[in-house]
Structure formats: structure tokens, C-alpha cells
């Protein structure tokens, strides 16, 4: 059931008897803006630290403990052209407790931390703000030490053609210097009053009770201008390449391809099977031929972002083999274009995809994410059974045609410094 709590604020109640917990997820969505991504990440962290009525982390965690170990989480993500801040709370269902009203108390706690952040005189609490700035700075600096994370960001900067897409969903260190407690609170006020908000409540619940409880929130109407969710890379025949040297022993070789495979669009299902055959699973061509047969990679895999239509190949290799690895990757892509794969591998990929879908039905968060993806694309949510039928119906010709549309657009190689 979907209920409008205000213009641009929608409550989605998802009754399910599968779980002994109730999962609540609140998502704040706005169009990607380069100067807002880092600020929204910092806000996400602050929400999960303390609030005006729970000013210390001890107060905050004690309250969650009193809610029978309720778990609060916050995160940021990008879906196509949108940036999303998520606030989640999982709490034990009242039906399994002697005490009544825990779910209502949990929702009241959420309302409290959203509407009463740790703010004084129009600014976030200074000590908390400074601490979270430094924590976020430490996280950014740690990326340099994780060479795969570093290489992923470097590849994105090379591949994408807008600043908004190049910046990771969690922001970047250089933005921290310009953020102030006052300015960040203004950003938070705009997020609360202007973002499109979707609230999901999933569990063994009474819909009317949930609706009545959330109607007590003070959501104001906001103007929402429907935008296309998908980001489409500009057409080009250019392949951008970059080599960087650092102190490391294992080289990282990452490639980015434009696929035009978008979430639940015409070639989506063929695209999922194509990716599974190419590098998505242990039986894939990249894993079997580059890693197992040729022993050229310590690790190699591919994955598709179906909100940007992009496929990324990530590998750890001996830097002397970079040229050879690149040749084999493109050779295996061409093999799929030519139909050089058998029915057994196709069926194996279909079974793995189906198993993933069935398993997702046992995860409250996965069910919510599927529902939200449909909301973002403004299309009816597809049932698991229909999804599986579409996977089963994919033909060899469709996989070949999908592979033919995949075009290399960027290569990033991170190698060790010469002795």
C-alpha cells in the first residue's frame, strides 16, 4: 500500500510474515549535484551519531538498546542521476515481545533524530561536527591504501563525462575544507524540506497502524519535477587510457565499457546473462581463461551498473602482463559477440541469477531496494516470477546482440614504481 504523507513524501507499507523484525527505511533523493555529495555523506554520518535529545553516543546507543537492540544505519548511494541518503531502523516485532508499543517507540525515535538533530543556534554541534569531519577525512585517506578502491575511483574519473558522476557516492576529501557547521545545517534543512522522500516499512504489521503513526510526522509539501533516472554516457569512439605508478606489488588493471543495458529495459535480462558469461561468475570466460587457464590474474570479475549502463572489469595482475590481459579481455568479449558459448554455460548462468532472486526474497533490505528501484524508474514493480520468466526466455541471439553493443571506453592501470 502506498500513501501520500505530503506532496513528494510517500509511505510504502509492505506486509510480510517472513520476518520476526520490522524494517523501516527512509530515503531522501535529489538530483546529483557535485557540491552536495560530500555534505550529504557528512549529514548521513551525523544522523547516526547523536541528536539534541540524545547528545552523546552513549545516550544514543542506550536508547537503541532499550528498543530491544534495534539497529540504526545510515548510508549514501547513487542511482543514475540521483543521490540518495538512506536512514534505516530494524526492530523486533512487538508480537514476539512481552512489552507492547516497541514499534511505535522506534518510529518516534526516528522522528526525533530527524527533526531534532544535534543543532544549536542554527549550526550542528561543533564538537560532533569536528569529530565527524575528521572521521570522514580518515576514511578518504584510507582509500589510497586500498588499491582496488583507489583504482575504481580513478577509473570512474576517467570514464564518466560529468563531474557529478565522477565523484563517488560518499564524496571526496577536498570538499571538507569548505564545509561549516552552519552551512551543513542549511543543507540538512533543505534535504528534509525539499528532497523527494520515500518511507518503506516491511514486516508482519497492520497497515492502518503504520499509516496513522507516520501521519504524525511533520512533512511539508515539496515540488517534485520528474527526471529521467538513467545516466547515459555520450556517444564516442575514443578510449581514454591512463597509467599511474605507486608503491605496490600487485598491479590493478580496470576497464570501463558502455553497454546501454538499463534496469528492466529491453535488453536488461540478456544483459544480466551476458555479464554472467563474461566475468560475473566463476564459470565466466574472464575467470576461466584469464585467471584459471592463463594464470594472468590474481582476481578478475565484471559487473554492470544498470542505472548508468556501464560495465566495469576489475583485475589484479602482474604489471608485465597488462597488455596481454587487455588483449584476452577484448578477445573474450568478441567471442561472446560471435556466439562462442554453449547452452550449458547459458543455463548455468540463468540458474545462478534465479537463485540470487530467490535468496533476495529472504532479505528485507533487498525487497525494499527492489521496490525503491521501481519507484525511481517510475515503472510498476516486476514480480519475481515474471522476472524469472524473462530470464528463462533470453535466447543466444539476444546475448550476442547485447555483447555487440558493448564498447570499451576507458582503461586505468595502476602499477608499481620501478626499482
CSV table of C-alpha atoms in Angstrom, one decimal:
chain,number,residue,atom,x,y,z
A,1,UNK,CA,0.0,0.0,0.0
A,2,UNK,CA,1.2,3.5,-0.9
A,3,UNK,CA,0.1,6.6,1.0
A,4,UNK,CA,1.0,10.2,0.3
A,5,UNK,CA,2.0,11.8,3.6
A,6,UNK,CA,2.6,15.1,1.8
A,7,UNK,CA,3.3,16.1,-1.8
A,8,UNK,CA,6.6,14.4,-2.6
A,9,UNK,CA,6.6,12.2,0.5
A,10,UNK,CA,5.3,8.7,0.1
A,11,UNK,CA,4.8,5.9,2.6
A,12,UNK,CA,5.1,2.3,1.3
A,13,UNK,CA,3.8,-0.4,3.7
A,14,UNK,CA,4.9,-3.9,2.7
A,15,UNK,CA,3.2,-6.5,4.9
A,16,UNK,CA,5.2,-9.8,5.2
A,17,UNK,CA,5.0,-12.7,7.6
A,18,UNK,CA,8.6,-13.9,6.7
A,19,UNK,CA,10.4,-11.9,9.3
A,20,UNK,CA,10.4,-11.5,13.1
A,21,UNK,CA,11.6,-8.0,12.7
A,22,UNK,CA,10.2,-4.8,11.2
A,23,UNK,CA,12.5,-2.9,8.8
A,24,UNK,CA,12.0,0.8,8.3
A,25,UNK,CA,13.9,2.6,5.6
A,26,UNK,CA,13.6,6.4,4.8
A,27,UNK,CA,15.2,7.5,1.6
A,28,UNK,CA,16.0,11.2,0.7
A,29,UNK,CA,16.5,11.6,-3.0
A,30,UNK,CA,17.7,14.6,-5.1
A,31,UNK,CA,19.4,15.1,-8.4
A,32,UNK,CA,23.2,14.7,-8.3
A,33,UNK,CA,25.0,18.0,-7.5
A,34,UNK,CA,28.8,18.0,-7.3
A,35,UNK,CA,28.8,20.4,-4.4
A,36,UNK,CA,26.3,18.5,-2.3
A,37,UNK,CA,27.6,14.9,-2.4
A,38,UNK,CA,30.2,15.2,0.4
A,39,UNK,CA,27.8,17.3,2.5
A,40,UNK,CA,25.1,14.7,2.3
A,41,UNK,CA,27.6,12.0,3.3
A,42,UNK,CA,28.6,14.0,6.4
A,43,UNK,CA,24.9,14.5,7.2
A,44,UNK,CA,24.4,10.8,7.0
A,45,UNK,CA,27.1,10.2,9.5
A,46,UNK,CA,25.9,12.9,11.9
A,47,UNK,CA,22.4,11.4,11.9
A,48,UNK,CA,23.8,8.1,13.1
A,49,UNK,CA,25.9,9.7,15.9
A,50,UNK,CA,23.7,11.7,18.2
A,51,UNK,CA,20.9,14.2,18.4
A,52,UNK,CA,19.7,17.1,20.5
A,53,UNK,CA,17.8,14.8,22.9
A,54,UNK,CA,20.5,12.1,22.8
A,55,UNK,CA,23.6,14.3,22.8
A,56,UNK,CA,26.2,11.6,23.4
A,57,UNK,CA,26.9,8.4,21.5
A,58,UNK,CA,26.2,6.5,24.8
A,59,UNK,CA,22.8,8.1,25.1
A,60,UNK,CA,22.1,7.3,21.5
A,61,UNK,CA,23.1,3.6,21.8
A,62,UNK,CA,21.4,3.1,25.2
A,63,UNK,CA,18.1,4.2,23.6
A,64,UNK,CA,18.5,1.7,20.8
A,65,UNK,CA,19.3,-1.0,23.4
A,66,UNK,CA,16.1,-0.1,25.3
A,67,UNK,CA,14.3,-0.8,22.0
A,68,UNK,CA,15.4,-4.4,22.4
A,69,UNK,CA,18.6,-4.0,20.4
A,70,UNK,CA,17.1,-2.0,17.5
A,71,UNK,CA,19.7,-1.4,14.8
A,72,UNK,CA,20.1,2.1,13.2
A,73,UNK,CA,22.0,2.5,10.0
A,74,UNK,CA,22.6,5.3,7.5
A,75,UNK,CA,24.2,5.3,4.1
A,76,UNK,CA,24.6,7.1,0.8
A,77,UNK,CA,24.3,5.9,-2.7
A,78,UNK,CA,23.9,6.9,-6.3
A,79,UNK,CA,21.3,5.6,-8.7
A,80,UNK,CA,21.8,7.0,-12.2
A,81,UNK,CA,21.3,10.8,-11.9
A,82,UNK,CA,20.2,10.7,-8.3
A,83,UNK,CA,21.9,10.9,-4.9
A,84,UNK,CA,20.2,9.1,-2.1
A,85,UNK,CA,20.6,9.3,1.7
A,86,UNK,CA,19.1,6.3,3.5
A,87,UNK,CA,18.2,6.0,7.1
A,88,UNK,CA,17.2,2.5,8.3
A,89,UNK,CA,15.9,1.1,11.5
A,90,UNK,CA,15.3,-2.6,12.2
A,91,UNK,CA,13.4,-3.5,15.4
A,92,UNK,CA,12.0,-6.8,16.8
A,93,UNK,CA,8.3,-7.2,16.1
A,94,UNK,CA,6.0,-6.5,19.0
A,95,UNK,CA,4.4,-9.9,18.5
A,96,UNK,CA,7.5,-11.6,19.9
A,97,UNK,CA,7.8,-9.3,23.0
A,98,UNK,CA,6.0,-9.1,26.3
A,99,UNK,CA,6.2,-5.3,26.1
A,100,UNK,CA,3.8,-3.6,23.7
A,101,UNK,CA,4.4,-0.5,21.6
A,102,UNK,CA,8.0,-1.0,20.8
A,103,UNK,CA,7.5,-0.4,17.1
A,104,UNK,CA,5.7,2.9,17.9
A,105,UNK,CA,8.6,3.9,20.1
A,106,UNK,CA,11.1,3.0,17.4
A,107,UNK,CA,9.3,5.2,14.9
A,108,UNK,CA,9.1,8.0,17.4
A,109,UNK,CA,12.9,7.7,17.9
A,110,UNK,CA,13.4,8.0,14.1
A,111,UNK,CA,11.2,11.1,14.1
A,112,UNK,CA,13.2,12.6,17.0
A,113,UNK,CA,16.6,12.2,15.4
A,114,UNK,CA,15.3,13.6,12.0
A,115,UNK,CA,13.5,16.6,13.4
A,116,UNK,CA,15.8,17.3,16.4
A,117,UNK,CA,19.4,16.9,15.2
A,118,UNK,CA,22.2,18.0,17.5
A,119,UNK,CA,21.9,21.6,16.4
A,120,UNK,CA,22.3,24.8,18.4
A,121,UNK,CA,21.8,28.4,17.1
A,122,UNK,CA,21.5,27.2,13.5
A,123,UNK,CA,24.6,25.1,13.4
A,124,UNK,CA,25.5,21.4,14.1
A,125,UNK,CA,27.1,20.8,17.5
A,126,UNK,CA,30.7,21.9,16.9
A,127,UNK,CA,32.5,19.1,18.7
A,128,UNK,CA,30.4,16.4,17.0
A,129,UNK,CA,30.8,18.2,13.6
A,130,UNK,CA,34.6,18.4,14.0
A,131,UNK,CA,34.8,14.7,15.0
A,132,UNK,CA,32.8,13.5,12.1
A,133,UNK,CA,34.8,15.7,9.7
A,134,UNK,CA,38.0,14.0,10.9
A,135,UNK,CA,36.4,10.6,10.8
A,136,UNK,CA,35.3,11.2,7.2
A,137,UNK,CA,38.8,12.5,6.3
A,138,UNK,CA,40.3,9.3,7.7
A,139,UNK,CA,38.0,7.3,5.5
A,140,UNK,CA,39.0,9.2,2.4
A,141,UNK,CA,42.7,8.9,3.2
A,142,UNK,CA,42.3,5.1,3.8
A,143,UNK,CA,41.1,4.8,0.2
A,144,UNK,CA,44.6,5.5,-1.0
A,145,UNK,CA,45.8,2.4,0.9
A,146,UNK,CA,43.1,0.2,-0.6
A,147,UNK,CA,44.4,0.0,-4.1
A,148,UNK,CA,41.3,-1.6,-5.6
A,149,UNK,CA,39.1,1.2,-4.1
A,150,UNK,CA,41.6,3.8,-5.4
A,151,UNK,CA,41.6,2.2,-8.9
A,152,UNK,CA,37.9,2.1,-9.0
A,153,UNK,CA,37.6,5.8,-8.3
A,154,UNK,CA,40.4,6.6,-10.8
A,155,UNK,CA,38.6,4.6,-13.5
A,156,UNK,CA,35.3,6.5,-12.8
A,157,UNK,CA,37.1,9.8,-13.1
A,158,UNK,CA,38.4,8.7,-16.5
A,159,UNK,CA,35.2,7.1,-17.8
A,160,UNK,CA,32.4,9.4,-16.9
A,161,UNK,CA,31.9,12.7,-18.7
A,162,UNK,CA,30.3,14.8,-15.9
A,163,UNK,CA,31.7,15.9,-12.5
A,164,UNK,CA,28.7,14.6,-10.7
A,165,UNK,CA,29.2,11.0,-12.0
A,166,UNK,CA,33.0,11.1,-11.4
A,167,UNK,CA,32.6,11.9,-7.7
A,168,UNK,CA,32.0,8.7,-5.6
A,169,UNK,CA,28.6,8.5,-3.8
A,170,UNK,CA,30.4,9.2,-0.5
A,171,UNK,CA,32.1,12.4,-1.7
A,172,UNK,CA,35.7,13.5,-1.7
A,173,UNK,CA,38.3,14.9,0.8
A,174,UNK,CA,38.9,18.3,-0.9
A,175,UNK,CA,35.3,19.3,-0.2
A,176,UNK,CA,35.7,19.0,3.5
A,177,UNK,CA,37.6,22.3,3.9
A,178,UNK,CA,34.7,24.4,2.8
A,179,UNK,CA,32.0,22.8,4.9
A,180,UNK,CA,30.9,24.7,8.1
A,181,UNK,CA,28.5,23.6,10.9
A,182,UNK,CA,26.2,26.5,9.8
A,183,UNK,CA,26.3,25.7,6.1
A,184,UNK,CA,25.8,22.0,6.7
A,185,UNK,CA,22.7,22.5,8.8
A,186,UNK,CA,21.2,24.6,6.0
A,187,UNK,CA,21.9,21.7,3.6
A,188,UNK,CA,20.2,19.4,6.1
A,189,UNK,CA,17.1,21.7,6.3
A,190,UNK,CA,16.8,21.7,2.5
A,191,UNK,CA,17.2,17.9,2.4
A,192,UNK,CA,14.4,17.5,4.9
A,193,UNK,CA,12.1,20.0,3.3
A,194,UNK,CA,12.9,19.7,-0.5
A,195,UNK,CA,14.1,16.2,-1.2
A,196,UNK,CA,11.6,13.6,-2.5
A,197,UNK,CA,11.2,11.2,0.4
A,198,UNK,CA,10.1,7.5,0.3
A,199,UNK,CA,9.5,5.6,3.5
A,200,UNK,CA,9.3,1.8,3.4
A,201,UNK,CA,8.0,-0.3,6.3
A,202,UNK,CA,8.3,-4.1,5.9
A,203,UNK,CA,7.2,-6.8,8.3
A,204,UNK,CA,4.3,-8.5,9.9
A,205,UNK,CA,2.4,-5.3,10.5
A,206,UNK,CA,-1.1,-3.7,10.4
A,207,UNK,CA,-1.1,-1.2,7.5
A,208,UNK,CA,-3.5,1.2,9.1
A,209,UNK,CA,-1.5,1.5,12.3
A,210,UNK,CA,1.7,2.3,10.4
A,211,UNK,CA,-0.1,4.9,8.3
A,212,UNK,CA,-1.6,6.6,11.3
A,213,UNK,CA,1.8,6.7,13.1
A,214,UNK,CA,3.7,8.2,10.2
A,215,UNK,CA,1.0,10.8,9.6
A,216,UNK,CA,2.2,12.4,12.9
A,217,UNK,CA,5.5,13.3,11.2
A,218,UNK,CA,5.7,17.0,10.2
A,219,UNK,CA,6.4,16.5,6.5
A,220,UNK,CA,5.8,19.6,4.3
A,221,UNK,CA,4.7,19.6,0.7
A,222,UNK,CA,7.6,19.9,-1.8
A,223,UNK,CA,7.7,20.4,-5.6
A,224,UNK,CA,8.9,17.4,-7.4
A,225,UNK,CA,9.9,17.6,-11.0
A,226,UNK,CA,10.1,14.1,-12.6
A,227,UNK,CA,13.5,13.5,-14.1
A,228,UNK,CA,15.0,10.6,-16.1
A,229,UNK,CA,16.7,8.3,-13.6
A,230,UNK,CA,19.2,6.8,-16.0
A,231,UNK,CA,22.5,8.4,-16.9
A,232,UNK,CA,23.6,7.9,-20.5
A,233,UNK,CA,27.2,8.4,-21.5
A,234,UNK,CA,27.7,10.5,-24.6
A,235,UNK,CA,28.5,8.6,-27.7
A,236,UNK,CA,32.2,8.4,-28.7
A,237,UNK,CA,34.7,6.2,-30.3
A,238,UNK,CA,37.5,7.5,-28.0
A,239,UNK,CA,39.0,5.1,-25.5
A,240,UNK,CA,40.6,7.0,-22.6
A,241,UNK,CA,43.7,5.4,-21.1
A,242,UNK,CA,45.8,6.3,-18.0
A,243,UNK,CA,48.7,4.6,-16.3
A,244,UNK,CA,49.7,5.6,-12.7
A,245,UNK,CA,52.6,4.5,-10.6
A,246,UNK,CA,52.6,3.9,-6.8
A,247,UNK,CA,54.4,1.7,-4.3
A,248,UNK,CA,52.6,-1.6,-4.7
A,249,UNK,CA,53.3,-5.2,-5.5
A,250,UNK,CA,50.2,-6.2,-7.4
A,251,UNK,CA,49.1,-4.1,-10.3
A,252,UNK,CA,45.4,-3.1,-10.8
A,253,UNK,CA,44.0,-3.1,-14.3
A,254,UNK,CA,40.4,-1.8,-14.6
A,255,UNK,CA,38.3,-1.3,-17.7
A,256,UNK,CA,35.0,0.5,-18.3
A,257,UNK,CA,32.5,-0.3,-21.1
A,258,UNK,CA,29.4,1.5,-22.2
A,259,UNK,CA,26.7,-1.2,-22.6
A,260,UNK,CA,23.3,0.6,-22.9
A,261,UNK,CA,22.0,-2.1,-20.5
A,262,UNK,CA,19.5,-0.3,-18.2
A,263,UNK,CA,17.4,-1.6,-15.3
A,264,UNK,CA,14.4,-3.6,-16.6
A,265,UNK,CA,14.7,-2.1,-20.1
A,266,UNK,CA,14.5,-4.1,-23.3
A,267,UNK,CA,17.9,-5.8,-23.1
A,268,UNK,CA,18.2,-5.9,-19.3
A,269,UNK,CA,17.7,-9.7,-19.0
A,270,UNK,CA,20.0,-10.6,-21.8
A,271,UNK,CA,22.5,-8.1,-20.3
A,272,UNK,CA,22.5,-10.0,-16.9
A,273,UNK,CA,23.2,-13.3,-18.7
A,274,UNK,CA,25.9,-11.6,-20.9
A,275,UNK,CA,27.6,-10.3,-17.8
A,276,UNK,CA,27.4,-13.7,-16.0
A,277,UNK,CA,29.0,-15.3,-19.1
A,278,UNK,CA,31.7,-12.6,-19.5
A,279,UNK,CA,33.0,-12.1,-15.9
A,280,UNK,CA,30.2,-12.2,-13.4
A,281,UNK,CA,30.6,-15.8,-12.2
A,282,UNK,CA,33.3,-18.4,-11.6
A,283,UNK,CA,32.4,-20.2,-14.8
A,284,UNK,CA,32.7,-17.0,-16.8
A,285,UNK,CA,35.1,-16.5,-19.7
A,286,UNK,CA,37.3,-14.0,-17.8
A,287,UNK,CA,37.6,-16.1,-14.7
A,288,UNK,CA,38.2,-19.4,-16.6
A,289,UNK,CA,40.5,-18.1,-19.3
A,290,UNK,CA,42.4,-15.1,-17.8
A,291,UNK,CA,42.7,-16.4,-14.2
A,292,UNK,CA,42.5,-20.2,-14.4
A,293,UNK,CA,43.8,-21.2,-17.8
A,294,UNK,CA,46.4,-18.5,-18.5
A,295,UNK,CA,47.1,-17.6,-14.8
A,296,UNK,CA,47.4,-14.0,-15.7
A,297,UNK,CA,45.2,-12.5,-12.9
A,298,UNK,CA,45.1,-13.0,-9.2
A,299,UNK,CA,41.5,-11.8,-9.4
A,300,UNK,CA,39.2,-10.7,-12.2
A,301,UNK,CA,35.5,-10.0,-12.5
A,302,UNK,CA,32.9,-7.9,-14.2
A,303,UNK,CA,29.8,-6.1,-13.1
A,304,UNK,CA,27.1,-3.8,-14.6
A,305,UNK,CA,25.6,-0.7,-13.1
A,306,UNK,CA,22.2,-0.7,-14.7
A,307,UNK,CA,21.4,2.9,-13.8
A,308,UNK,CA,24.4,4.2,-15.8
A,309,UNK,CA,24.5,1.5,-18.4
A,310,UNK,CA,28.2,0.8,-17.5
A,311,UNK,CA,30.1,-2.4,-17.2
A,312,UNK,CA,33.4,-2.5,-15.2
A,313,UNK,CA,36.1,-5.1,-15.2
A,314,UNK,CA,38.3,-5.2,-12.2
A,315,UNK,CA,41.5,-7.3,-12.0
A,316,UNK,CA,44.7,-7.7,-10.0
A,317,UNK,CA,47.6,-8.7,-12.2
A,318,UNK,CA,51.3,-8.8,-12.7
A,319,UNK,CA,52.0,-5.5,-14.3
A,320,UNK,CA,54.2,-7.1,-17.0
A,321,UNK,CA,51.1,-8.9,-18.3
A,322,UNK,CA,48.9,-5.8,-18.6
A,323,UNK,CA,48.9,-5.7,-22.4
A,324,UNK,CA,48.3,-9.5,-22.7
A,325,UNK,CA,45.4,-9.3,-20.2
A,326,UNK,CA,43.8,-6.5,-22.1
A,327,UNK,CA,44.0,-8.4,-25.3
A,328,UNK,CA,42.4,-11.5,-23.8
A,329,UNK,CA,39.6,-9.5,-22.2
A,330,UNK,CA,38.7,-8.0,-25.6
A,331,UNK,CA,39.1,-11.4,-27.2
A,332,UNK,CA,36.6,-12.9,-24.8
A,333,UNK,CA,34.2,-10.1,-25.4
A,334,UNK,CA,34.4,-10.7,-29.1
A,335,UNK,CA,33.9,-14.4,-28.6
A,336,UNK,CA,30.5,-13.6,-26.9
A,337,UNK,CA,29.7,-11.4,-29.9
A,338,UNK,CA,30.4,-14.3,-32.2
A,339,UNK,CA,28.3,-16.8,-30.2
A,340,UNK,CA,31.3,-18.7,-28.9
A,341,UNK,CA,29.5,-20.1,-25.8
A,342,UNK,CA,27.4,-23.2,-25.2
A,343,UNK,CA,23.9,-23.8,-23.9
A,344,UNK,CA,25.2,-25.4,-20.7
A,345,UNK,CA,27.0,-22.2,-19.7
A,346,UNK,CA,23.9,-20.1,-20.5
A,347,UNK,CA,21.7,-22.4,-18.4
A,348,UNK,CA,24.2,-22.3,-15.5
A,349,UNK,CA,24.2,-18.5,-15.6
A,350,UNK,CA,20.4,-18.5,-15.7
A,351,UNK,CA,20.2,-20.8,-12.6
A,352,UNK,CA,22.6,-18.6,-10.7
A,353,UNK,CA,20.6,-15.5,-11.5
A,354,UNK,CA,17.4,-17.2,-10.4
A,355,UNK,CA,19.0,-18.4,-7.2
A,356,UNK,CA,20.0,-14.8,-6.4
A,357,UNK,CA,16.5,-13.7,-6.9
A,358,UNK,CA,15.0,-16.4,-4.7
A,359,UNK,CA,17.6,-15.6,-2.0
A,360,UNK,CA,16.7,-11.9,-2.2
A,361,UNK,CA,13.2,-12.7,-1.0
A,362,UNK,CA,14.8,-13.7,2.3
A,363,UNK,CA,16.3,-10.3,2.8
A,364,UNK,CA,14.1,-7.4,3.9
A,365,UNK,CA,16.6,-4.8,2.7
A,366,UNK,CA,16.7,-6.5,-0.8
A,367,UNK,CA,12.9,-6.4,-1.1
A,368,UNK,CA,12.9,-2.7,-0.1
A,369,UNK,CA,15.7,-1.9,-2.6
A,370,UNK,CA,13.8,-3.6,-5.5
A,371,UNK,CA,10.6,-1.7,-4.6
A,372,UNK,CA,12.6,1.6,-4.5
A,373,UNK,CA,14.3,0.9,-7.8
A,374,UNK,CA,10.9,0.6,-9.4
A,375,UNK,CA,9.8,3.9,-7.8
A,376,UNK,CA,12.9,5.6,-9.1
A,377,UNK,CA,12.3,4.4,-12.7
A,378,UNK,CA,8.6,5.2,-12.3
A,379,UNK,CA,7.6,1.8,-13.6
A,380,UNK,CA,5.5,-1.0,-12.0
A,381,UNK,CA,7.5,-3.4,-9.8
A,382,UNK,CA,8.0,-6.7,-11.6
A,383,UNK,CA,7.2,-9.8,-9.6
A,384,UNK,CA,9.9,-12.3,-9.0
A,385,UNK,CA,8.0,-15.0,-11.0
A,386,UNK,CA,7.8,-12.6,-14.0
A,387,UNK,CA,11.5,-11.7,-13.6
A,388,UNK,CA,12.5,-15.3,-13.7
A,389,UNK,CA,10.3,-16.0,-16.8
A,390,UNK,CA,12.1,-13.1,-18.6
A,391,UNK,CA,15.5,-14.6,-17.7
A,392,UNK,CA,14.4,-18.0,-18.9
A,393,UNK,CA,13.2,-16.7,-22.2
A,394,UNK,CA,16.6,-15.0,-23.2
A,395,UNK,CA,18.0,-16.5,-26.4
A,396,UNK,CA,21.5,-17.0,-27.6
A,397,UNK,CA,20.9,-14.4,-30.4
A,398,UNK,CA,19.8,-11.8,-27.8
A,399,UNK,CA,23.0,-12.4,-25.7
A,400,UNK,CA,25.1,-12.0,-28.9
A,401,UNK,CA,23.3,-8.8,-29.9
A,402,UNK,CA,23.8,-7.4,-26.4
A,403,UNK,CA,27.5,-8.2,-26.5
A,404,UNK,CA,27.8,-6.4,-29.8
A,405,UNK,CA,26.6,-3.2,-28.3
A,406,UNK,CA,29.2,-3.2,-25.5
A,407,UNK,CA,32.0,-0.7,-26.2
A,408,UNK,CA,35.3,-0.2,-24.4
A,409,UNK,CA,35.6,3.5,-23.2
A,410,UNK,CA,38.3,3.6,-20.5
A,411,UNK,CA,41.3,1.8,-19.1
A,412,UNK,CA,43.1,2.5,-15.9
A,413,UNK,CA,46.4,0.7,-15.0
A,414,UNK,CA,48.0,1.2,-11.6
A,415,UNK,CA,51.5,-0.2,-11.4
A,416,UNK,CA,54.4,-0.3,-9.1
A,417,UNK,CA,57.3,2.1,-9.3
A,418,UNK,CA,60.4,0.8,-11.0
A,419,UNK,CA,63.4,-0.1,-8.8
